[in-house]
Amino acid sequence: MAIITLTSDMGLRDHYVAVVKGAIISQLPEARIVDISHGIMPFDNAQAAFVLRNAYPAFPRGTVHLIGVNPEVSADTPHLVVRHDGHYFIGADNGIFWLLFDGKPQEAFELTMKLDTDNLTFPTRDVFVPAACHIARGGTPDVIGRKTVTIREQIGFRP
């Protein structure tokens, strides 16, 4: 059974998390969706990386971890699928992957897949969910992205 985890800064007071879960279920009805946290402070990559770094090892290899923290795309912030320790992570290259893995992950792919919509106002739903469902079905990252070695660096707090 496919496992997709969700970590976001969306909170639980409105419809956004439900919309993401509905999109996953619509594309992959057999998926098991696990909430890691939706209480991440807005745009706080360090908190999200800390929470996810401590949670993901508890899941089996092959789990897809969707990261909806500061997910907007730009010319210098592409969306990535990252493979590390047998797990897959999908999110924006906003520094979170560097924090999550204390440096470069084992393998990264910049998402290049064609989407069914021109309206990409909600990247977590519109980009990350189709990518997560592709991977969870057993698809490979190279089908939906091109390999990259460039990962945005972000230095975390060091006591």
PDB file of C-alpha atoms in Angstrom, residues 25-143:
ATOM      1  CA  ILE A  25      -7.605  10.227  -2.881  1.00  0.00           C
ATOM      2  CA  SER A  26      -9.008  11.253  -6.277  1.00  0.00           C
ATOM      3  CA  GLN A  27      -5.762  10.280  -8.011  1.00  0.00           C
ATOM      4  CA  LEU A  28      -4.773   7.313  -5.839  1.00  0.00           C
ATOM      5  CA  PRO A  29      -7.765   5.956  -3.865  1.00  0.00           C
ATOM      6  CA  GLU A  30      -5.718   3.231  -2.169  1.00  0.00           C
ATOM      7  CA  ALA A  31      -3.182   5.681  -0.709  1.00  0.00           C
ATOM      8  CA  ARG A  32      -2.689   5.761   3.025  1.00  0.00           C
ATOM      9  CA  ILE A  33      -2.317   9.436   3.992  1.00  0.00           C
ATOM     10  CA  VAL A  34      -0.502  10.267   7.227  1.00  0.00           C
ATOM     11  CA  ASP A  35      -0.354  13.766   8.710  1.00  0.00           C
ATOM     12  CA  ILE A  36       3.048  14.494  10.196  1.00  0.00           C
ATOM     13  CA  SER A  37       2.262  18.124  11.052  1.00  0.00           C
ATOM     14  CA  HIS A  38       0.250  21.051   9.736  1.00  0.00           C
ATOM     15  CA  GLY A  39       1.305  23.278  12.631  1.00  0.00           C
ATOM     16  CA  ILE A  40       4.612  24.402  11.149  1.00  0.00           C
ATOM     17  CA  MET A  41       5.032  28.165  11.510  1.00  0.00           C
ATOM     18  CA  PRO A  42       4.488  29.857   8.120  1.00  0.00           C
ATOM     19  CA  PHE A  43       7.573  29.650   5.880  1.00  0.00           C
ATOM     20  CA  ASP A  44       9.683  28.097   8.684  1.00  0.00           C
ATOM     21  CA  ASN A  45      11.967  25.703   6.812  1.00  0.00           C
ATOM     22  CA  ALA A  46      14.036  24.965   9.916  1.00  0.00           C
ATOM     23  CA  GLN A  47      11.014  23.840  11.947  1.00  0.00           C
ATOM     24  CA  ALA A  48       9.655  21.772   9.056  1.00  0.00           C
ATOM     25  CA  ALA A  49      13.036  20.111   8.509  1.00  0.00           C
ATOM     26  CA  PHE A  50      13.377  19.342  12.229  1.00  0.00           C
ATOM     27  CA  VAL A  51       9.905  17.779  12.432  1.00  0.00           C
ATOM     28  CA  LEU A  52      10.260  15.771   9.228  1.00  0.00           C
ATOM     29  CA  ARG A  53      13.829  14.653   9.990  1.00  0.00           C
ATOM     30  CA  ASN A  54      12.615  13.157  13.255  1.00  0.00           C
ATOM     31  CA  ALA A  55       9.483  11.582  11.757  1.00  0.00           C
ATOM     32  CA  TYR A  56      10.441  10.101   8.398  1.00  0.00           C
ATOM     33  CA  PRO A  57      12.722   7.295   9.696  1.00  0.00           C
ATOM     34  CA  ALA A  58       9.672   5.732  11.396  1.00  0.00           C
ATOM     35  CA  PHE A  59       8.101   5.075   7.983  1.00  0.00           C
ATOM     36  CA  PRO A  60       8.957   2.224   5.626  1.00  0.00           C
ATOM     37  CA  ARG A  61      11.235   2.748   2.647  1.00  0.00           C
ATOM     38  CA  GLY A  62       9.299   3.876  -0.402  1.00  0.00           C
ATOM     39  CA  THR A  63       7.162   6.307   1.585  1.00  0.00           C
ATOM     40  CA  VAL A  64       6.487   9.596  -0.212  1.00  0.00           C
ATOM     41  CA  HIS A  65       6.766  12.708   1.965  1.00  0.00           C
ATOM     42  CA  LEU A  66       4.951  15.767   0.603  1.00  0.00           C
ATOM     43  CA  ILE A  67       6.297  19.054   2.011  1.00  0.00           C
ATOM     44  CA  GLY A  68       3.841  21.950   1.737  1.00  0.00           C
ATOM     45  CA  VAL A  69       5.942  24.628   3.439  1.00  0.00           C
ATOM     46  CA  ASN A  70       6.624  27.757   1.378  1.00  0.00           C
ATOM     47  CA  PRO A  71       5.831  25.830  -1.837  1.00  0.00           C
ATOM     48  CA  GLU A  72       5.761  28.667  -4.374  1.00  0.00           C
ATOM     49  CA  VAL A  73       7.840  28.157  -7.497  1.00  0.00           C
ATOM     50  CA  SER A  74      10.085  30.802  -9.043  1.00  0.00           C
ATOM     51  CA  ALA A  75      13.060  30.927 -11.380  1.00  0.00           C
ATOM     52  CA  ASP A  76      15.415  30.232  -8.466  1.00  0.00           C
ATOM     53  CA  THR A  77      13.057  28.000  -6.455  1.00  0.00           C
ATOM     54  CA  PRO A  78      12.142  24.952  -8.551  1.00  0.00           C
ATOM     55  CA  HIS A  79      10.034  22.066  -7.310  1.00  0.00           C
ATOM     56  CA  LEU A  80      11.954  18.864  -6.605  1.00  0.00           C
ATOM     57  CA  VAL A  81      11.550  15.159  -6.011  1.00  0.00           C
ATOM     58  CA  VAL A  82      14.365  14.021  -3.732  1.00  0.00           C
ATOM     59  CA  ARG A  83      15.335  10.425  -3.047  1.00  0.00           C
ATOM     60  CA  HIS A  84      17.171   9.861   0.247  1.00  0.00           C
ATOM     61  CA  ASP A  85      17.518   6.792   2.482  1.00  0.00           C
ATOM     62  CA  GLY A  86      14.952   4.923   0.368  1.00  0.00           C
ATOM     63  CA  HIS A  87      12.328   7.642   0.892  1.00  0.00           C
ATOM     64  CA  TYR A  88      10.967  10.251  -1.516  1.00  0.00           C
ATOM     65  CA  PHE A  89      10.467  13.911  -0.608  1.00  0.00           C
ATOM     66  CA  ILE A  90       8.544  16.393  -2.754  1.00  0.00           C
ATOM     67  CA  GLY A  91       8.664  20.133  -2.196  1.00  0.00           C
ATOM     68  CA  ALA A  92      10.107  23.463  -3.245  1.00  0.00           C
ATOM     69  CA  ASP A  93      13.872  23.877  -3.325  1.00  0.00           C
ATOM     70  CA  ASN A  94      13.691  26.728  -0.807  1.00  0.00           C
ATOM     71  CA  GLY A  95      16.474  25.454   1.456  1.00  0.00           C
ATOM     72  CA  ILE A  96      14.448  22.811   3.272  1.00  0.00           C
ATOM     73  CA  PHE A  97      16.210  19.840   1.675  1.00  0.00           C
ATOM     74  CA  TRP A  98      19.622  21.146   2.732  1.00  0.00           C
ATOM     75  CA  LEU A  99      18.360  21.498   6.312  1.00  0.00           C
ATOM     76  CA  LEU A 100      16.570  18.154   6.257  1.00  0.00           C
ATOM     77  CA  PHE A 101      19.639  16.171   5.218  1.00  0.00           C
ATOM     78  CA  ASP A 102      22.463  18.367   6.612  1.00  0.00           C
ATOM     79  CA  GLY A 103      23.667  18.945   3.076  1.00  0.00           C
ATOM     80  CA  LYS A 104      22.906  17.450  -0.288  1.00  0.00           C
ATOM     81  CA  PRO A 105      20.441  14.569  -0.514  1.00  0.00           C
ATOM     82  CA  GLN A 106      21.430  11.380  -2.310  1.00  0.00           C
ATOM     83  CA  GLU A 107      19.503  12.192  -5.506  1.00  0.00           C
ATOM     84  CA  ALA A 108      17.317  15.077  -6.699  1.00  0.00           C
ATOM     85  CA  PHE A 109      15.111  15.713  -9.724  1.00  0.00           C
ATOM     86  CA  GLU A 110      13.659  19.039 -10.806  1.00  0.00           C
ATOM     87  CA  LEU A 111       9.993  18.507 -11.668  1.00  0.00           C
ATOM     88  CA  THR A 112       9.316  19.013 -15.372  1.00  0.00           C
ATOM     89  CA  MET A 113       6.101  17.022 -15.784  1.00  0.00           C
ATOM     90  CA  LYS A 114       3.255  18.333 -17.874  1.00  0.00           C
ATOM     91  CA  LEU A 115       0.205  19.193 -15.802  1.00  0.00           C
ATOM     92  CA  ASP A 116      -3.442  19.058 -16.831  1.00  0.00           C
ATOM     93  CA  THR A 117      -4.082  22.601 -15.731  1.00  0.00           C
ATOM     94  CA  ASP A 118      -2.753  26.043 -16.515  1.00  0.00           C
ATOM     95  CA  ASN A 119      -4.069  27.268 -13.162  1.00  0.00           C
ATOM     96  CA  LEU A 120      -1.289  26.512 -10.683  1.00  0.00           C
ATOM     97  CA  THR A 121      -2.421  28.677  -7.789  1.00  0.00           C
ATOM     98  CA  PHE A 122      -1.990  25.944  -5.163  1.00  0.00           C
ATOM     99  CA  PRO A 123       1.339  24.157  -5.829  1.00  0.00           C
ATOM    100  CA  THR A 124       0.887  21.615  -3.047  1.00  0.00           C
ATOM    101  CA  ARG A 125      -2.280  20.349  -4.748  1.00  0.00           C
ATOM    102  CA  ASP A 126      -1.508  21.171  -8.376  1.00  0.00           C
ATOM    103  CA  VAL A 127       2.135  20.012  -8.589  1.00  0.00           C
ATOM    104  CA  PHE A 128       3.141  18.015  -5.510  1.00  0.00           C
ATOM    105  CA  VAL A 129       0.082  15.727  -5.404  1.00  0.00           C
ATOM    106  CA  PRO A 130       0.419  14.466  -9.016  1.00  0.00           C
ATOM    107  CA  ALA A 131       4.150  13.925  -8.440  1.00  0.00           C
ATOM    108  CA  ALA A 132       3.531  12.109  -5.133  1.00  0.00           C
ATOM    109  CA  CYS A 133       0.883   9.868  -6.680  1.00  0.00           C
ATOM    110  CA  HIS A 134       3.193   9.033  -9.597  1.00  0.00           C
ATOM    111  CA  ILE A 135       5.966   7.976  -7.206  1.00  0.00           C
ATOM    112  CA  ALA A 136       3.557   6.157  -4.854  1.00  0.00           C
ATOM    113  CA  ARG A 137       2.280   4.096  -7.825  1.00  0.00           C
ATOM    114  CA  GLY A 138       5.839   2.905  -8.395  1.00  0.00           C
ATOM    115  CA  GLY A 139       6.773   5.509 -11.006  1.00  0.00           C
ATOM    116  CA  THR A 140      10.307   6.811 -11.163  1.00  0.00           C
ATOM    117  CA  PRO A 141      11.412  10.416 -10.637  1.00  0.00           C
ATOM    118  CA  ASP A 142      13.212  10.570 -13.987  1.00  0.00           C
ATOM    119  CA  VAL A 143       9.844  10.288 -15.787  1.00  0.00           C
TER     120      VAL A 143
END
